C-alpha positions in Angstrom: -6.4 27.2 25.2 -8.1 28.8 22.6 -8.9 26.4 19.5 -9.4 27.2 15.6 -13.4 27.4 14.9 -13.5 27.3 10.7 -10.8 26.7 8.0 -10.9 26.6 3.9 -10.0 23.4 2.8 -11.9 22.0 1.0 -11.9 25.4 -1.2 -9.8 26.6 -4.0 -6.9 28.0 -3.2 -5.2 31.0 -5.5 -2.0 30.1 -3.0 -1.3 26.7 -2.8 -1.7 26.9 -6.9 1.2 29.7 -7.3 3.4 27.7 -5.0 2.6 24.2 -6.8 3.1 25.6 -10.1 6.7 27.4 -8.9 7.5 23.3 -8.3 6.8 22.4 -11.1 8.1 24.8 -13.4 11.9 24.1 -11.7 11.7 20.2 -11.6 10.8 20.6 -15.7 13.6 22.6 -15.7 15.5 20.7 -14.1 14.1 17.1 -16.2 15.3 19.6 -19.3 19.0 19.5 -18.4 19.1 16.2 -16.9 17.6 14.5 -20.3 20.5 16.1 -22.0 22.2 14.1 -19.4 21.1 11.0 -19.3 22.2 8.6 -22.3 23.7 5.0 -21.3 21.9 2.9 -19.0 23.3 4.0 -15.7 21.9 7.7 -16.3 19.1 6.2 -16.6 18.9 4.0 -13.3 21.2 5.3 -11.0 22.4 8.8 -12.5 25.8 8.0 -14.0 26.3 6.7 -10.1 27.5 10.9 -9.6 25.4 11.3 -6.5 26.9 12.1 -3.3 26.6 10.6 0.1 24.9 13.9 1.7 22.9 14.6 -1.9 21.7 10.6 -2.0 20.7 10.8 2.1 18.7 14.1 1.5 16.8 11.9 -2.2 16.4 8.7 0.5 14.9 10.9 3.3 12.6 12.4 -0.2 11.4 8.6 -1.1 11.2 8.1 2.5 8.9 10.4 3.6 5.8 9.9 1.3 2.4 12.2 1.8 1.6 8.8 4.1 4.1 9.9 6.3 3.5 13.8 6.6 -0.5 13.4 6.9 -0.8 10.0 8.3 1.4 10.2 11.3 0.7 13.7 12.6 -3.3 12.8 11.8 -2.9 9.0 13.5 -1.1 11.1 16.8 -4.2 13.7 16.5 -7.0 11.5 16.8 -5.2 8.7 18.9 -2.4 9.7 20.9 0.3 7.9 22.2 0.3 4.9 19.6 0.3 7.1 16.5 4.0 7.3 17.9 4.5 3.3 16.7 4.6 4.0 13.1 6.6 6.4 13.1 9.2 4.9 15.7 8.7 1.1 13.2 9.6 3.4 10.1 13.2 4.6 11.9 14.6 2.2 13.4 14.3 0.5 9.2 16.9 2.8 8.9 19.7 1.8 11.2 19.7 -2.4 9.9 19.4 -1.1 6.1 22.7 1.0 6.8 24.4 -1.9 8.8 23.1 -4.7 6.8 21.8 -3.6 3.0 23.8 -0.6 2.3 27.3 -2.1 1.3 26.9 -5.1 -0.5 23.9 -3.9 -2.7 25.8 -1.5 -3.4 29.1 -3.7 -4.2 27.6 -6.6 -5.4 24.6 -4.5 -7.3 24.1 -2.7 -10.6 20.9 -1.6 -10.9 18.0 -4.1 -8.9 18.3 -6.0 -5.5 17.8 -9.0 -7.5 21.1 -8.3 -9.0 22.3 -9.0 -5.2 20.3 -12.2 -5.2 21.1 -13.4 -8.3 24.9 -13.1 -7.6 25.8 -16.3 -7.4 23.1 -17.5 -8.5 21.1 -19.3 -10.9 19.7 -15.3 -12.5 16.4 -16.1 -14.7 13.9 -18.1 -12.3 15.7 -15.7 -8.9 14.7 -12.3 -11.1 11.6 -13.8 -12.3 10.5 -14.5 -8.3 12.8 -10.6 -7.3 10.6 -9.0 -10.4 7.5 -9.8 -9.3 8.1 -8.9 -6.1 8.6 -5.3 -7.0 6.4 -5.0 -9.5 3.3 -6.1 -6.4 4.9 -3.8 -4.6 5.6 -0.3 -6.6 2.1 -1.1 -7.3 -0.4 -1.6 -4.0 2.4 1.5 -2.5 1.6 3.3 -6.5 -2.3 3.2 -6.0 -2.4 4.3 -2.7 -0.4 7.2 -3.5 -2.7 8.1 -6.5 -5.6 8.1 -4.3 -4.4 9.2 -2.3 -2.9 12.3 -4.3 -6.5 12.5 -5.4 -8.3 13.1 -2.2 -5.5 15.6 -1.4 -5.6 18.1 -4.0 -9.7 17.8 -4.7 -9.2 19.0 -0.5 -6.4 21.4 -0.7 -6.8 23.0 -4.6 -10.7 22.1 -4.7 -9.2 20.7 -7.9 -11.8 17.5 -9.7 -10.4 14.2 -8.2 -9.2 12.8 -12.3 -8.1 16.2 -12.8 -5.5 15.6 -10.0 -4.6 12.0 -10.5 -4.1 13.1 -14.7 -1.7 16.0 -14.2 0.0 13.4 -11.2 0.0 10.8 -13.8 1.2 12.9 -16.3 4.1 14.8 -14.5 5.9 11.9 -13.1 6.2 10.2 -16.8 7.7 13.6 -17.9 10.0 13.1 -14.8 11.3 9.5 -15.3 10.9 9.3 -19.2 13.2 12.0 -20.3 15.2 12.6 -16.2 15.0 9.5 -15.3 17.4 8.7 -12.0 18.7 12.5 -12.1 15.7 14.2 -12.8 14.3 11.8 -9.9 17.4 12.2 -7.6 16.9 16.7 -8.1 12.8 16.3 -7.4 13.4 14.1 -4.9 16.2 16.4 -3.1 14.1 19.6 -3.2 10.8 18.4 -1.9 12.5 17.2 1.0 14.1 20.1 1.3 11.0 22.1 1.4 9.2 19.6 4.0 12.1 19.9 6.1 11.6 23.9 6.0 8.0 23.6 6.2 7.6 21.2 8.5 10.7 22.5 10.4 8.5 26.2 10.5 5.3 24.9 12.0 6.5 23.1 14.6 8.1 26.6 15.9 4.9 28.5 15.1 3.4 25.6 17.7 5.3 25.4 20.3 5.7 28.6 20.8 2.4 29.0 21.5 3.6 26.9 25.1 7.3 28.9 25.8 8.8 25.7 23.7 7.3 23.7 26.9 6.7 19.9 25.8 5.8 19.9 29.8 2.8 22.7 28.5 1.5 21.4 25.0 1.7 17.6 27.1 0.0 19.1 29.9 -2.5 21.0 27.5 -3.1 17.8 25.6 -3.9 15.6 28.4 -6.7 18.8 29.7 -8.6 17.9 26.9 -8.3 13.8 25.8 -7.4 13.4 29.4 -4.3 11.0 30.8 -5.3 8.0 27.5 -4.7 10.3 25.4 -0.9 9.7 26.1 -0.7 6.3 27.2 -0.6 3.3 24.5 -3.5 1.0 23.4 -5.4 4.0 22.0 -5.2 2.1 18.6 -3.6 -1.4 18.4 -5.1 -3.5 21.4 -2.8 -6.6 20.5 0.0 -6.9 21.6 1.2 -9.2 18.3 -0.3 -7.1 16.4 1.3 -4.4 17.7 5.1 -6.7 17.3 3.6 -7.5 13.8 3.3 -4.3 12.6 6.3 -3.5 13.7 8.3 -5.9 11.9 6.8 -5.0 8.8 7.5 -1.4 9.0 11.0 -2.1 10.6 12.3 -5.0 7.7 9.5 -3.1 5.0 12.5 -0.2 3.9 14.6 -2.7 3.8 12.4 -4.6 1.1 11.1 -1.6 -0.9 12.4 -1.6 -4.4 12.5 2.3 -5.2 15.0 2.7 -1.7 17.5 0.0 -2.6 18.2 1.4 -5.7 19.2 4.5 -4.4 22.3 2.7 -3.3 23.4 2.3 -6.8 23.7 6.3 -7.3 26.5 7.0 -5.7 30.3 5.9 -6.6 31.5 3.4 -4.0 30.2 1.7 -0.6 32.0 4.6 1.3 29.4 6.9 0.0 26.0 4.5 0.5 27.1 4.4 4.1 27.6 7.5 4.5 24.1 8.3 2.6 21.9 6.8 5.0 23.7 8.4 7.6 22.4 11.0 6.6 19.2 9.9 5.5 18.8 8.6 9.0 18.7 12.1 10.5 16.8 13.9 8.3 14.3 11.3 8.3 14.5 10.9 12.3 13.9 14.7 12.8 11.2 14.8 10.5 9.6 11.6 12.7 9.5 13.7 15.8 8.6 17.5 13.9 5.6 14.6 12.4 4.9 13.7 16.3 5.0 17.6 17.3 2.5 18.9 14.9 -0.4 16.0 15.3 -0.4 17.2 19.2 -0.6 20.2 18.5 -3.1 20.2 16.1 -4.9 18.3 18.4 -5.1 20.9 20.8 -4.7 24.3 19.1 -7.1 22.7 15.4 -9.2 20.6 17.7 -10.4 17.2 17.2 -14.0 17.7 16.4 -12.3 19.3 13.6 -9.7 17.8 12.1 -12.4 14.5 12.4 -14.7 16.7 10.5 -13.2 17.5 7.4 -11.5 14.0 6.9 -12.0 11.3 9.5 -8.6 9.6 9.7 -7.6 12.6 10.6 -5.0 13.2 7.5 -5.7 16.7 7.8 -3.9 17.7 10.6 -1.4 18.8 9.4 -2.3 21.6 7.0 -4.4 22.7 9.4 -2.1 23.6 12.3 -0.4 25.2 9.5 -3.9 27.6 8.8 -4.8 27.6 12.3 -1.0 29.7 13.2 0.2 31.0 10.2 -3.5 31.8 7.7 -4.4 31.3 4.5 -0.3 31.9 2.8 0.4 28.5 5.2 -2.0 26.4 4.2 -1.6 27.1 0.8 2.8 25.9 1.1 2.0 23.4 3.0 -0.9 22.3 0.6 1.8 22.4 -2.4 4.7 21.0 -0.4 2.3 18.0 0.6 1.6 17.2 -3.0 4.8 17.2 -4.5 5.9 15.2 -1.6 3.0 12.8 -3.3 4.2 13.5 -7.0 8.3 13.1 -5.8 7.1 9.6 -4.3 5.2 8.4 -7.5 8.7 9.3 -9.7 10.0 7.6 -7.3 8.2 4.2 -7.5 7.7 4.2 -11.6 10.8 4.1 -12.2 11.5 1.1 -9.6 9.1 -0.4 -11.5 10.7 0.5 -14.6 13.9 -1.1 -14.0 12.3 -4.0 -12.2 10.7 -4.8 -15.4 13.3 -4.0 -18.0 16.2 -4.4 -16.0 15.1 -8.0 -14.8 12.5 -9.0 -17.0 13.4 -8.1 -20.4 17.7 -8.4 -20.1 17.9 -10.9 -17.3 14.7 -13.0 -17.8 13.7 -13.2 -22.0 16.9 -12.2 -23.3 19.0 -14.2 -21.3 21.4 -11.1 -20.6 21.9 -10.3 -24.0 20.6 -6.6 -25.2 22.2 -3.5 -26.0 21.9 -0.7 -23.4 20.2 1.3 -26.2 17.7 -1.6 -26.9 17.4 -2.3 -22.0 16.8 2.3 -22.5 13.8 1.8 -25.0 12.6 -0.9 -22.6 12.5 1.4 -19.6 10.3 3.7 -21.0 8.4 1.7 -22.8 7.8 0.4 -19.0 7.5 4.3 -17.9 4.9 5.0 -20.0 2.6 1.3 -19.6 3.1 2.3 -15.5 2.5 5.8 -15.7 -0.3 5.4 -17.5 -2.2 2.2 -15.5 -0.8 3.9 -11.9 -3.7 6.6 -14.0 -6.2 4.3 -14.4 -6.0 2.7 -11.0 -6.2 6.0 -9.5 -9.0 6.5 -10.8 -11.1 3.5 -10.8 -10.1 3.2 -6.8 -12.2 6.3 -6.8 -13.8 6.8 -3.1 -12.5 3.2 -2.1 -10.6 2.9 1.7 -7.2 1.6 0.3 -4.9 2.2 3.2 -4.6 -1.9 3.7 -2.3 -1.3 -0.1 0.3 0.5 2.5 0.6 -1.9 5.0 0.6 -4.7 1.7 3.1 -3.1 0.3 5.2 -3.2 4.0 4.0 -6.9 4.3 5.4 -7.8 0.8 8.5 -5.6 0.9 9.6 -6.9 4.4 7.9 -11.3 3.5 9.3 -11.0 -0.7 12.4 -9.5 -0.5 14.2 -8.4 2.7 14.2 -12.2 3.3 15.8 -13.6 0.1 18.0 -10.7 -0.2 19.7 -10.9 3.4 19.9 -14.9 3.2 21.5 -14.8 -0.2 24.4 -12.1 1.4 25.3 -14.0 4.3 24.0 -17.4 4.1 26.5 -20.0 1.9 24.1 -22.7 1.8 21.2 -20.5 0.1 20.6 -21.3 -2.7 18.2 -20.7 -6.4 15.9 -22.7 -5.7 15.5 -21.5 -1.5 15.2 -18.0 -3.1 13.0 -18.3 -5.6 10.5 -20.4 -2.7 11.0 -17.5 -0.2 10.3 -14.9 -2.5 6.9 -16.4 -3.8 5.7 -17.7 0.0 6.7 -13.8 1.1 4.5 -12.7 -1.5 1.7 -14.9 -1.3 1.2 -15.2 2.4 1.4 -11.3 2.5 -0.9 -11.2 0.3 -4.0 -14.1 1.1 -3.3 -13.1 4.9 -4.0 -9.4 4.6 -7.1 -10.1 2.1 -8.1 -11.9 5.4 -8.1 -9.9 8.3 -9.9 -7.1 10.0 -8.7 -4.6 7.5 -9.9 -6.5 4.3 -12.2 -9.0 5.5 -14.4 -7.3 7.8 -13.3 -3.6 7.0 -13.6 -4.0 2.9 -15.4 -6.9 1.8 -18.0 -6.9 5.0 -18.1 -3.2 5.1 -22.0 -3.2 4.7 -22.8 -6.3 7.8 -20.3 -3.7 9.3 -21.4 -0.8 9.3 -25.6 -1.6 9.4 -24.1 -2.7 12.9 -22.6 0.0 13.7 -25.2 2.3 13.2 -27.1 0.4 15.3 -25.9 0.7 17.9 -25.0 4.4 17.8 -29.1 4.5 17.8 -29.6 1.9 20.8 -26.5 4.3 22.2 -28.6 7.6 20.6 -32.2 6.1 22.6 -30.6 5.1 25.8 -28.6 8.7 25.9 -32.5 10.1 25.4 -34.2 8.4 27.8 -31.6 9.2 30.2 -31.3 12.7 30.4 -35.4 12.8 30.2 -34.5 10.3 33.4 -32.4 12.8 35.2 -34.8 16.1 34.5 -37.1 14.4 36.6 -34.8 14.6 39.9 -35.4 17.9 41.4 -34.5 19.0 44.9 -38.5 19.1 46.1 -38.1 15.5 45.0 -39.1 13.0 47.8 -35.9 10.6 48.5 -38.0 7.8 47.5 -39.3 9.0 44.3 -35.3 10.0 43.4 -33.9 6.1 44.2 -36.8 5.2 42.2 -35.1 7.5 39.0 -31.9 6.8 39.7 -32.4 2.9 39.5 -34.9 3.5 35.9 -31.1 5.0 35.1 -29.0 2.6 36.3 -31.8 0.4 34.6 -31.4 2.2 31.2 -28.3 2.3 31.8 -27.6 -2.0 32.1 -30.5 -2.8 29.5 -28.5 -0.9 26.9 -25.0 -2.1 27.6 -27.1 -5.3 26.3 -28.3 -4.5 23.7 -24.8 -3.6 22.9 -23.1 -6.5 23.5 -25.4 -8.2 21.8 -25.2 -6.1 17.8 -21.8 -6.7 18.8 -21.8 -10.4 18.7 -23.8 -9.7 15.1 -19.9 -8.2 13.8 -18.5 -9.7 10.9 -15.2 -11.4 11.7 -12.0 -11.5 10.2 -10.8 -14.6 9.2 -7.0 -13.8 10.2 -6.5 -11.9 13.8 -4.3 -9.7 12.8 -4.1 -6.4 10.8 -0.7 -6.7 9.9 0.7 -10.6 8.6 4.1 -9.8 9.2 5.2 -11.4 12.1 4.0 -14.5 9.9 4.7 -13.9 6.5 7.8 -13.2 7.5 8.6 -16.3 9.2 6.7 -19.0 6.5 9.1 -16.7 3.6 12.5 -17.6 6.0 12.4 -20.8 7.0 10.8 -21.7 3.5 13.9 -20.0 2.2 16.3 -22.4 4.5 14.2 -25.6 4.1 14.7 -26.0 0.7 17.6 -24.6 0.4 18.9 -27.6 3.6 17.0 -30.1 1.2 18.1 -29.5 -2.3 22.4 -28.2 -2.1 23.3 -26.9 -4.4 27.7 -27.0 -3.8 28.5 -24.5 -7.3 26.5 -21.3 -5.1 28.3 -22.5 -1.8 31.9 -22.3 -4.1 31.2 -18.9 -4.7 30.0 -17.2 -2.1 34.0 -16.6 -1.0 34.0 -14.3 -4.1 31.0 -12.7 -2.9 32.4 -11.9 0.4 35.1 -10.9 -1.2 33.6 -8.2 -3.6 30.6 -7.1 -0.7 33.2 -5.6 1.5 36.3 -4.4 -1.2 34.0 -3.9 -4.0 36.9 -5.2 -7.0 34.5 -5.3 -9.7 31.7 -3.1 -8.8 32.1 -1.2 -12.0 32.5 -4.5 -14.3 
């Protein structure tokens, strides 16, 4: 199968810019339309609860199908093969948990944030302060990762400067949320989801057409190029515990992401909430199947050399495949869709952060629940502006930094700080205020500290210089050894006597052994992480659950226990959900 030999990625692409301007114009018109309909807190936070299950399913899918999913998973599969599936499956299987455990209680018990549910029968102020801390850290870490990704992506795809890209993304996301609130954000997500699903479907159709629409042929070609190991587990994560921990964080982190959870308040009732998760699961599952196909297609039709030559992480695999199959116009369309994807996700994150600040911190903690709707919306808009400016500044500050750990940290915090408290508040009668607060802070602290001590930060960032020095030394040893062995191989001519041939073979074997020993010595100098796992989910989640349970059992709260029956009744039938 012939592979692509060149690309225009990295140069200014007028078609991509044209598609992106068209997207921006359409979404700004929607924002203008939404602004005229956004008057109350219910409009601003929850789109007036007038979004249907199908529309919310598309918007949820749009919120969830980030650039990291679209570009990252395809890139991981194209460079690491089978193990890229861990991310797609891990993210996908979190949705049944959301559907069966979270969506209905969330819609019936809460109004705008997940803290409404956790604090329903407990002491409001400490719960809201802790939940807001968990939400804001989750939102900020995810925002930084998305903004840095946006700058890098636009630099590669559009040929624009990094800082200009960050400022454009920041200005547009502020405009969407500030003027259109949840109504504009929802429709931006819906448009982006349709474009992304349509573009990825076309890309997969063109890919499979090259293989007679046969997956067996596609995988067979991949095996020929990269050996059978490419189709086996172990290419990315070698430790089973690490893989399990990562899977836990991806699965349960989904059920703790603030911008996902607040979408259940946009539908009129619990039935529509469940329907929206059903539709979202279908769209997201279909999308992840597409990204896996795109990854294997890129590995065969583009080749790892070009993919990793543009970006070592393989993030350009999808766009490169689009260029190879559909030329510059298709590359331009997909680049614009990728940029729109980032724009839509950061808008959802900003709105979730603004809600946590204004609804939980300002109204719930500072004003003790005594604030008018006008004051709350005003504070939410100020928070939107503040978060938008902070995201732009942090995006510029983190330019050129390896921020991949922030995505892992986001899911680890969401799974450890937000999810355990949310689940125990819904399902456990003896759960108390002290138990909830200590659970949230424990999950937040343990996840953050362990990520810093993990190989992802401690080795790759803190001791980057030492790691690079060791890697360079190993490369030099391999290069020197290969040159010596090649020189010895050249001396092996047919006219050579058997004794001389045997001596050369001995020299080659000795050279290989020497290189192996030197490499082993150098690897021993590699900096070691204090915490061995790349993702701490298995420990941070366990700690959050354990502390929440122990503290709740030690300091019982009879009043909270007495309110549990009333909470369950409202959770099941939704009476009073609109009060």
